[in-house]
Coordinates of N, CA, C and O in Angstrom, one line a residue:
M75 N 5.8 35.2 -64.7 CA 6.5 34.6 -63.6 C 5.6 33.7 -62.8 O 4.5 34.0 -62.5
S76 N 5.9 32.4 -62.7 CA 5.1 31.5 -61.9 C 5.4 31.7 -60.4 O 6.2 32.5 -60.0
E77 N 4.7 30.9 -59.6 CA 4.8 31.0 -58.2 C 6.2 30.7 -57.7 O 6.8 29.7 -58.1
I78 N 6.7 31.5 -56.7 CA 8.0 31.2 -56.1 C 7.7 30.4 -54.8 O 6.8 30.7 -54.0
E79 N 8.5 29.3 -54.7 CA 8.5 28.5 -53.5 C 9.7 28.8 -52.6 O 10.8 28.9 -53.2
F80 N 9.5 28.8 -51.3 CA 10.6 29.0 -50.4 C 10.7 27.8 -49.6 O 9.7 27.2 -49.1
R81 N 12.0 27.3 -49.5 CA 12.2 26.1 -48.7 C 13.6 26.0 -48.2 O 14.5 26.8 -48.6
R82 N 13.8 25.1 -47.2 CA 15.2 24.9 -46.7 C 16.0 24.3 -47.8 O 15.6 23.5 -48.6
A83 N 17.2 24.9 -47.9 CA 18.2 24.4 -49.0 C 18.6 23.0 -48.7 O 18.6 22.5 -47.6
Q84 N 18.9 22.3 -49.8 CA 19.4 20.9 -49.8 C 20.7 20.9 -50.4 O 21.1 21.7 -51.2
A85 N 21.5 19.9 -50.1 CA 22.9 19.8 -50.6 C 23.0 19.9 -52.1 O 23.9 20.6 -52.6
P86 N 22.0 19.4 -52.9 CA 22.1 19.6 -54.4 C 21.9 21.0 -54.8 O 22.3 21.4 -55.9
D87 N 21.4 21.9 -53.9 CA 21.3 23.3 -54.2 C 22.6 24.1 -54.1 O 22.6 25.2 -54.6
L88 N 23.6 23.5 -53.5 CA 24.8 24.3 -53.2 C 25.5 24.9 -54.4 O 25.8 26.1 -54.3
P89 N 25.6 24.2 -55.5 CA 26.2 24.9 -56.7 C 25.5 26.2 -57.1 O 26.1 27.2 -57.4
A90 N 24.2 26.1 -57.1 CA 23.4 27.3 -57.5 C 23.5 28.4 -56.4 O 23.6 29.6 -56.8
I91 N 23.5 28.0 -55.1 CA 23.7 29.0 -54.1 C 25.0 29.7 -54.2 O 25.1 30.9 -54.1
V92 N 26.1 29.0 -54.3 CA 27.4 29.5 -54.4 C 27.5 30.4 -55.7 O 28.1 31.5 -55.7
A93 N 26.9 30.0 -56.8 CA 26.9 30.8 -58.0 C 26.2 32.1 -57.8 O 26.6 33.2 -58.2
L94 N 25.1 32.1 -57.0 CA 24.4 33.4 -56.7 C 25.3 34.3 -55.8 O 25.3 35.5 -56.1
L95 N 25.9 33.7 -54.8 CA 26.8 34.5 -54.0 C 27.9 35.1 -54.7 O 28.4 36.2 -54.4
A96 N 28.4 34.4 -55.8 CA 29.6 34.9 -56.5 C 29.2 35.9 -57.6 O 30.1 36.6 -58.1
D97 N 27.9 36.1 -57.9 CA 27.5 36.9 -59.0 C 27.2 38.3 -58.7 O 26.2 38.9 -59.0
D98 N 28.2 39.0 -58.1 CA 28.2 40.4 -57.9 C 29.7 40.9 -57.7 O 30.5 40.0 -57.5
A99 N 29.9 42.1 -57.7 CA 31.3 42.7 -57.5 C 31.9 42.2 -56.2 O 33.1 41.8 -56.2
L100 N 31.2 42.2 -55.1 CA 31.8 41.8 -53.9 C 32.0 40.2 -53.8 O 33.0 39.8 -53.4
G101 N 31.0 39.5 -54.2 CA 31.0 38.1 -54.1 C 32.0 37.5 -55.1 O 32.6 36.4 -54.8
A102 N 32.3 38.1 -56.2 CA 33.2 37.6 -57.2 C 34.6 37.4 -56.6 O 35.4 36.5 -56.9
G103 N 34.9 38.3 -55.6 CA 36.2 38.2 -55.0 C 36.3 37.3 -53.7 O 37.4 37.0 -53.2
R104 N 35.1 36.9 -53.3 CA 35.1 36.1 -52.1 C 34.7 34.6 -52.3 O 35.0 33.7 -51.5
E105 N 34.0 34.3 -53.4 CA 33.5 33.0 -53.6 C 34.1 32.3 -54.8 O 34.7 33.0 -55.6
D106 N 34.0 31.0 -54.8 CA 34.6 30.2 -55.9 C 33.5 29.2 -56.4 O 33.3 28.1 -55.8
P107 N 32.7 29.6 -57.5 CA 31.6 28.7 -57.9 C 32.1 27.6 -58.8 O 31.3 26.8 -59.3
S108 N 33.4 27.5 -59.1 CA 33.9 26.4 -60.0 C 33.5 25.0 -59.4 O 33.5 24.9 -58.2
T109 N 33.3 24.1 -60.3 CA 33.0 22.7 -59.8 C 34.1 21.8 -60.1 O 34.8 22.0 -61.1
P110 N 34.4 20.8 -59.2 CA 33.6 20.6 -58.1 C 33.8 21.7 -57.0 O 34.8 22.3 -57.0
L111 N 32.7 22.0 -56.2 CA 32.8 23.0 -55.2 C 33.9 22.6 -54.2 O 34.1 21.4 -53.9
A112 N 34.5 23.6 -53.6 CA 35.4 23.4 -52.5 C 34.7 22.6 -51.3 O 33.6 22.9 -51.0
P113 N 35.4 21.7 -50.7 CA 34.8 20.9 -49.6 C 34.3 21.9 -48.5 O 33.4 21.5 -47.8
S114 N 34.9 23.0 -48.3 CA 34.5 23.9 -47.2 C 33.0 24.3 -47.4 O 32.4 24.6 -46.4
Y115 N 32.5 24.4 -48.6 CA 31.1 24.7 -48.8 C 30.2 23.6 -48.3 O 29.2 23.9 -47.6
F116 N 30.6 22.4 -48.5 CA 29.8 21.3 -48.0 C 30.0 21.2 -46.5 O 29.0 20.8 -45.8
D117 N 31.1 21.5 -45.9 CA 31.3 21.5 -44.5 C 30.4 22.5 -43.8 O 29.7 22.2 -42.8
A118 N 30.4 23.7 -44.4 CA 29.5 24.8 -43.9 C 28.0 24.4 -44.0 O 27.3 24.6 -43.1
F119 N 27.7 23.8 -45.2 CA 26.3 23.4 -45.3 C 25.9 22.4 -44.3 O 24.8 22.5 -43.7
G120 N 26.7 21.4 -44.0 CA 26.5 20.4 -43.0 C 26.3 21.0 -41.6 O 25.3 20.6 -40.9
A121 N 27.1 22.0 -41.3 CA 26.9 22.6 -40.0 C 25.7 23.4 -39.9 O 24.9 23.4 -38.9
I122 N 25.3 24.1 -40.9 CA 24.1 24.9 -41.0 C 22.9 24.0 -40.9 O 22.0 24.2 -40.1
D123 N 22.9 23.0 -41.7 CA 21.8 22.1 -41.8 C 21.5 21.3 -40.5 O 20.4 21.0 -40.2
A124 N 22.6 21.1 -39.7 CA 22.4 20.3 -38.5 C 22.0 21.2 -37.3 O 21.6 20.7 -36.3
D125 N 22.1 22.5 -37.5 CA 21.8 23.5 -36.4 C 20.3 24.0 -36.5 O 20.0 24.6 -37.5
P126 N 19.5 23.7 -35.5 CA 18.1 24.1 -35.6 C 17.9 25.6 -35.6 O 16.8 26.0 -35.9
N127 N 18.9 26.3 -35.2 CA 18.8 27.8 -35.2 C 19.4 28.4 -36.5 O 19.5 29.6 -36.5
Q128 N 19.6 27.6 -37.5 CA 20.1 28.1 -38.8 C 19.2 27.6 -39.9 O 18.7 26.5 -39.9
L129 N 18.9 28.5 -40.8 CA 18.0 28.2 -41.9 C 18.6 28.8 -43.2 O 18.6 30.0 -43.4
L130 N 19.2 27.9 -44.0 CA 19.7 28.3 -45.3 C 18.5 28.0 -46.3 O 18.1 26.9 -46.4
A131 N 18.0 29.1 -46.9 CA 16.8 29.0 -47.7 C 17.0 29.3 -49.1 O 18.0 30.0 -49.4
V132 N 16.2 28.7 -50.0 CA 16.2 29.0 -51.4 C 14.9 29.4 -51.8 O 13.8 29.0 -51.3
A133 N 14.8 30.3 -52.8 CA 13.6 30.6 -53.5 C 13.7 29.9 -54.9 O 14.7 29.9 -55.6
V134 N 12.6 29.1 -55.2 CA 12.6 28.2 -56.3 C 11.5 28.6 -57.2 O 10.3 28.7 -56.7
E135 N 11.7 28.7 -58.5 CA 10.7 29.0 -59.5 C 10.8 27.9 -60.6 O 11.9 27.8 -61.1
A136 N 9.8 27.2 -60.8 CA 9.8 26.1 -61.8 C 11.0 25.2 -61.7 O 11.7 24.8 -62.7
G137 N 11.3 24.8 -60.4 CA 12.4 23.9 -60.2 C 13.8 24.5 -60.2 O 14.8 23.8 -60.0
R138 N 13.9 25.8 -60.4 CA 15.2 26.4 -60.5 C 15.4 27.3 -59.3 O 14.5 28.2 -59.0
V139 N 16.6 27.3 -58.7 CA 16.9 28.2 -57.6 C 17.2 29.6 -58.2 O 18.0 29.8 -59.0
V140 N 16.3 30.5 -57.7 CA 16.4 31.9 -58.2 C 16.8 32.9 -57.1 O 17.0 34.1 -57.4
G141 N 16.9 32.4 -55.9 CA 17.3 33.3 -54.8 C 17.8 32.5 -53.6 O 17.4 31.3 -53.5
T142 N 18.5 33.1 -52.7 CA 18.9 32.5 -51.4 C 19.1 33.5 -50.3 O 19.3 34.7 -50.6
L143 N 19.0 33.0 -49.1 CA 19.3 33.8 -47.9 C 19.6 32.8 -46.8 O 19.1 31.7 -46.8
Q144 N 20.3 33.3 -45.8 CA 20.5 32.5 -44.6 C 19.8 33.3 -43.4 O 20.0 34.5 -43.3
L145 N 19.0 32.6 -42.6 CA 18.3 33.2 -41.5 C 18.8 32.5 -40.2 O 18.7 31.2 -40.1
S146 N 19.4 33.2 -39.3 CA 19.9 32.7 -38.0 C 19.0 33.1 -36.9 O 18.6 34.3 -36.9
F147 N 18.6 32.2 -36.1 CA 17.8 32.6 -34.9 C 18.7 32.6 -33.7 O 19.3 31.7 -33.3
I148 N 18.8 33.8 -33.1 CA 19.8 34.1 -32.1 C 19.1 34.4 -30.8 O 18.4 35.4 -30.7
P149 N 19.4 33.7 -29.7 CA 18.9 34.0 -28.4 C 19.7 35.1 -27.8 O 20.9 35.2 -28.1
G150 N 19.1 35.9 -26.9 CA 19.9 37.0 -26.3 C 19.4 37.2 -24.9 O 18.2 37.0 -24.6
I151 N 20.2 37.7 -24.0 CA 19.8 38.1 -22.7 C 19.2 39.5 -22.7 O 18.2 39.8 -22.1
S152 N 19.8 40.4 -23.6 CA 19.3 41.7 -23.7 C 17.9 41.7 -24.2 O 17.4 40.8 -24.8
R153 N 17.2 42.8 -24.0 CA 15.8 43.0 -24.4 C 14.9 42.0 -23.8 O 14.0 41.3 -24.4
K154 N 15.2 41.7 -22.5 CA 14.4 40.7 -21.7 C 14.4 39.3 -22.3 O 13.4 38.6 -22.2
G155 N 15.6 38.9 -22.7 CA 15.7 37.5 -23.3 C 15.2 37.4 -24.7 O 14.8 36.3 -25.0
A156 N 15.1 38.4 -25.4 CA 14.5 38.4 -26.8 C 15.4 37.5 -27.7 O 16.6 37.5 -27.7
W157 N 14.6 36.8 -28.6 CA 15.3 36.2 -29.8 C 15.2 37.1 -30.9 O 14.3 37.9 -31.0
R158 N 16.2 37.0 -31.8 CA 16.2 37.9 -33.0 C 16.5 37.0 -34.2 O 17.2 36.0 -34.0
G159 N 16.0 37.4 -35.3 CA 16.4 36.8 -36.6 C 17.4 37.6 -37.3 O 17.3 38.8 -37.4
Q160 N 18.5 36.9 -37.8 CA 19.5 37.6 -38.5 C 19.5 37.1 -39.9 O 19.7 35.9 -40.2
I161 N 19.3 38.0 -40.8 CA 19.3 37.7 -42.3 C 20.7 38.0 -42.9 O 21.2 39.1 -42.7
E162 N 21.2 37.1 -43.6 CA 22.5 37.2 -44.2 C 22.5 36.6 -45.6 O 21.7 35.8 -45.9
G163 N 23.5 37.0 -46.4 CA 23.7 36.3 -47.7 C 22.5 36.3 -48.6 O 22.2 35.3 -49.3
V164 N 21.8 37.5 -48.7 CA 20.7 37.6 -49.6 C 21.1 37.8 -51.0 O 21.9 38.7 -51.3
R165 N 20.7 36.9 -51.9 CA 21.0 37.1 -53.3 C 19.8 36.6 -54.2 O 19.2 35.7 -53.9
V166 N 19.6 37.3 -55.3 CA 18.6 37.0 -56.3 C 19.4 36.9 -57.6 O 20.2 37.7 -57.9
A167 N 19.0 35.8 -58.4 CA 19.6 35.6 -59.7 C 19.5 36.9 -60.5 O 18.4 37.5 -60.5
R168 N 20.5 37.2 -61.3 CA 20.6 38.5 -62.0 C 19.3 38.7 -62.9 O 18.7 39.7 -62.9
Q169 N 18.9 37.6 -63.6 CA 17.7 37.8 -64.5 C 16.4 37.9 -63.7 O 15.4 38.2 -64.4
W170 N 16.4 37.7 -62.4 CA 15.2 37.7 -61.6 C 15.1 39.0 -60.8 O 14.1 39.2 -60.1
R171 N 16.1 39.8 -60.8 CA 16.2 41.0 -60.0 C 15.1 42.0 -60.6 O 14.8 42.0 -61.8
S172 N 14.6 42.9 -59.7 CA 13.6 43.9 -60.0 C 12.3 43.3 -60.5 O 11.5 43.9 -61.2
R173 N 12.0 42.0 -60.0 CA 10.7 41.4 -60.4 C 10.0 41.0 -59.1 O 9.0 40.2 -59.2
G174 N 10.4 41.5 -57.9 CA 9.7 41.2 -56.7 C 10.1 40.0 -55.9 O 9.6 39.7 -54.8
V175 N 11.1 39.2 -56.4 CA 11.6 38.0 -55.8 C 12.2 38.4 -54.4 O 12.0 37.8 -53.4
G176 N 13.1 39.4 -54.4 CA 13.8 39.8 -53.2 C 12.8 40.2 -52.1 O 12.9 39.9 -51.0
K177 N 11.8 41.0 -52.5 CA 10.8 41.4 -51.6 C 10.1 40.2 -51.0 O 9.9 40.2 -49.8
Q178 N 9.7 39.3 -51.8 CA 9.0 38.1 -51.3 C 9.9 37.3 -50.4 O 9.5 36.8 -49.4
M179 N 11.2 37.2 -50.7 CA 12.2 36.5 -49.9 C 12.3 37.1 -48.5 O 12.2 36.4 -47.5
I180 N 12.4 38.4 -48.5 CA 12.6 39.1 -47.2 C 11.3 39.0 -46.4 O 11.3 38.8 -45.1
E181 N 10.1 39.2 -47.0 CA 8.9 39.1 -46.3 C 8.7 37.6 -45.7 O 8.2 37.5 -44.6
W182 N 9.1 36.6 -46.5 CA 9.1 35.3 -46.0 C 10.0 35.1 -44.8 O 9.6 34.5 -43.8
A183 N 11.2 35.6 -44.9 CA 12.1 35.5 -43.8 C 11.6 36.2 -42.5 O 11.7 35.7 -41.4
V184 N 11.0 37.4 -42.7 CA 10.4 38.1 -41.5 C 9.3 37.2 -40.9 O 9.2 37.1 -39.7
E185 N 8.5 36.6 -41.7 CA 7.4 35.7 -41.2 C 8.0 34.5 -40.5 O 7.5 34.0 -39.5
E186 N 9.1 33.9 -41.0 CA 9.8 32.8 -40.3 C 10.3 33.3 -39.0 O 10.1 32.5 -38.0
G187 N 10.8 34.5 -38.9 CA 11.2 35.0 -37.6 C 10.0 35.2 -36.6 O 10.1 34.8 -35.5
R188 N 9.0 35.7 -37.2 CA 7.7 35.8 -36.3 C 7.3 34.5 -35.8 O 6.9 34.3 -34.7
S189 N 7.3 33.5 -36.7 CA 6.8 32.1 -36.3 C 7.7 31.5 -35.3 O 7.3 30.6 -34.5
R190 N 9.0 32.0 -35.2 CA 9.9 31.5 -34.1 C 9.9 32.4 -32.9 O 10.8 32.3 -32.1
N191 N 8.9 33.3 -32.8 CA 8.8 34.2 -31.7 C 10.0 35.2 -31.5 O 10.3 35.6 -30.4
C192 N 10.6 35.5 -32.6 CA 11.7 36.6 -32.6 C 11.0 37.9 -32.3 O 9.9 38.2 -32.8
S193 N 11.7 38.7 -31.5 CA 11.2 40.1 -31.2 C 11.5 41.0 -32.4 O 10.8 42.0 -32.5
F194 N 12.5 40.7 -33.2 CA 12.8 41.6 -34.3 C 13.7 40.8 -35.3 O 14.2 39.7 -34.9
V195 N 13.8 41.3 -36.5 CA 14.7 40.7 -37.5 C 15.6 41.8 -37.9 O 15.2 43.0 -38.1
Q196 N 16.9 41.4 -38.1 CA 17.9 42.4 -38.4 C 18.7 41.8 -39.6 O 18.7 40.7 -39.9
L197 N 19.5 42.7 -40.2 CA 20.3 42.3 -41.3 C 21.5 43.3 -41.4 O 21.4 44.4 -40.9
T198 N 22.5 42.9 -42.1 CA 23.6 43.8 -42.4 C 23.7 43.7 -44.0 O 23.4 42.8 -44.6
T199 N 24.3 44.8 -44.5 CA 24.6 44.9 -45.9 C 25.8 45.8 -46.1 O 26.0 46.7 -45.3
D200 N 26.6 45.5 -47.0 CA 27.8 46.2 -47.2 C 27.5 47.7 -47.5 O 26.6 48.0 -48.2
K201 N 28.4 48.6 -47.0 CA 28.2 50.0 -47.2 C 28.1 50.4 -48.6 O 27.5 51.4 -49.0
S202 N 28.8 49.6 -49.5 CA 28.8 50.0 -50.9 C 27.5 49.6 -51.7 O 27.3 50.1 -52.8
R203 N 26.6 48.9 -51.1 CA 25.4 48.4 -51.7 C 24.3 49.4 -51.5 O 23.3 49.1 -50.9
R204 N 24.4 50.5 -52.2 CA 23.4 51.6 -52.0 C 22.0 51.2 -52.4 O 21.0 51.6 -51.8
E205 N 21.9 50.5 -53.5 CA 20.6 50.0 -54.0 C 19.9 49.1 -53.0 O 18.7 49.1 -52.7
A206 N 20.8 48.2 -52.3 CA 20.3 47.3 -51.3 C 19.8 48.1 -50.1 O 18.7 47.8 -49.5
H207 N 20.5 49.2 -49.7 CA 20.0 50.0 -48.6 C 18.6 50.6 -48.9 O 17.8 50.5 -48.0
A208 N 18.4 51.1 -50.1 CA 17.1 51.7 -50.4 C 16.1 50.6 -50.4 O 14.9 50.8 -50.0
F209 N 16.4 49.4 -50.9 CA 15.5 48.3 -51.0 C 15.0 47.9 -49.5 O 13.8 47.8 -49.3
Y210 N 16.0 47.7 -48.6 CA 15.6 47.3 -47.3 C 14.8 48.4 -46.5 O 13.9 48.1 -45.8
E211 N 15.2 49.6 -46.7 CA 14.5 50.7 -46.1 C 13.0 50.8 -46.7 O 12.1 51.0 -45.9
G212 N 12.9 50.5 -47.9 CA 11.5 50.4 -48.5 C 10.7 49.3 -48.0 O 9.4 49.4 -48.0
L213 N 11.3 48.3 -47.4 CA 10.6 47.2 -46.7 C 10.4 47.4 -45.2 O 9.9 46.6 -44.5
G214 N 10.8 48.6 -44.8 CA 10.5 49.0 -43.4 C 11.7 48.8 -42.4 O 11.6 49.1 -41.2
F215 N 12.9 48.4 -42.9 CA 14.1 48.2 -42.1 C 14.6 49.6 -41.9 O 14.6 50.5 -42.8
A216 N 15.2 49.9 -40.7 CA 15.8 51.1 -40.4 C 17.3 50.9 -40.2 O 17.7 50.0 -39.6
A217 N 18.1 51.9 -40.7 CA 19.5 51.8 -40.5 C 19.9 52.4 -39.1 O 20.3 53.5 -39.0
S218 N 19.6 51.6 -38.1 CA 19.6 52.1 -36.7 C 20.9 51.8 -36.0 O 21.1 52.4 -34.9
H219 N 21.8 51.0 -36.6 CA 23.1 50.7 -35.9 C 24.2 50.8 -36.9 O 24.0 50.8 -38.1
L220 N 25.4 50.8 -36.4 CA 26.6 50.8 -37.2 C 27.4 49.6 -36.8 O 27.5 49.2 -35.6
G221 N 27.8 48.8 -37.8 CA 28.4 47.5 -37.6 C 29.9 47.6 -37.8 O 30.4 48.4 -38.6
Y222 N 30.7 46.7 -37.2 CA 32.1 46.6 -37.4 C 32.5 45.1 -37.6 O 31.8 44.3 -37.0
K223 N 33.5 44.9 -38.3 CA 34.1 43.5 -38.5 C 35.6 43.6 -38.4 O 36.2 44.6 -38.7
I224 N 36.2 42.4 -38.1 CA 37.6 42.3 -38.1 C 37.9 40.9 -38.8 O 37.3 39.9 -38.4
G225 N 38.8 40.9 -39.7 CA 39.2 39.6 -40.3 C 40.0 38.8 -39.4 O 40.9 39.4 -38.7
L226 N 39.8 37.5 -39.4 CA 40.6 36.6 -38.5 C 41.4 35.6 -39.4 O 41.0 35.2 -40.4

């Protein structure tokens, strides 16, 4: 494995990012990687790219996108006005899993949070993703909260 580069995603990366998001049991029902991509993906990318508190990142190896995540920087009044980093949409290409790419991605995201003076980094993962739970706990994350969602 050659060196992994982490960088801000660019519009030409979108098909690879959407394909990564669609490549699991949950994502297969939520995403549509067919081309041309739905305009909503480009609209979302434009909003993320224009917001200085959003970072859609890709992991690239030999010019190929092998992973992605979104990191949001969230200001808060609680915790004495602490900023937090929120990690979402973590995916690694199937053939790159169990090779350390995910660990490198999360460590990179934590450092990005630290560089933005975040007091902590948090993430959510679906209850059904038991392997992901063990992965995050192995990186030092604690399952300290219970989350809720409602569809709109």
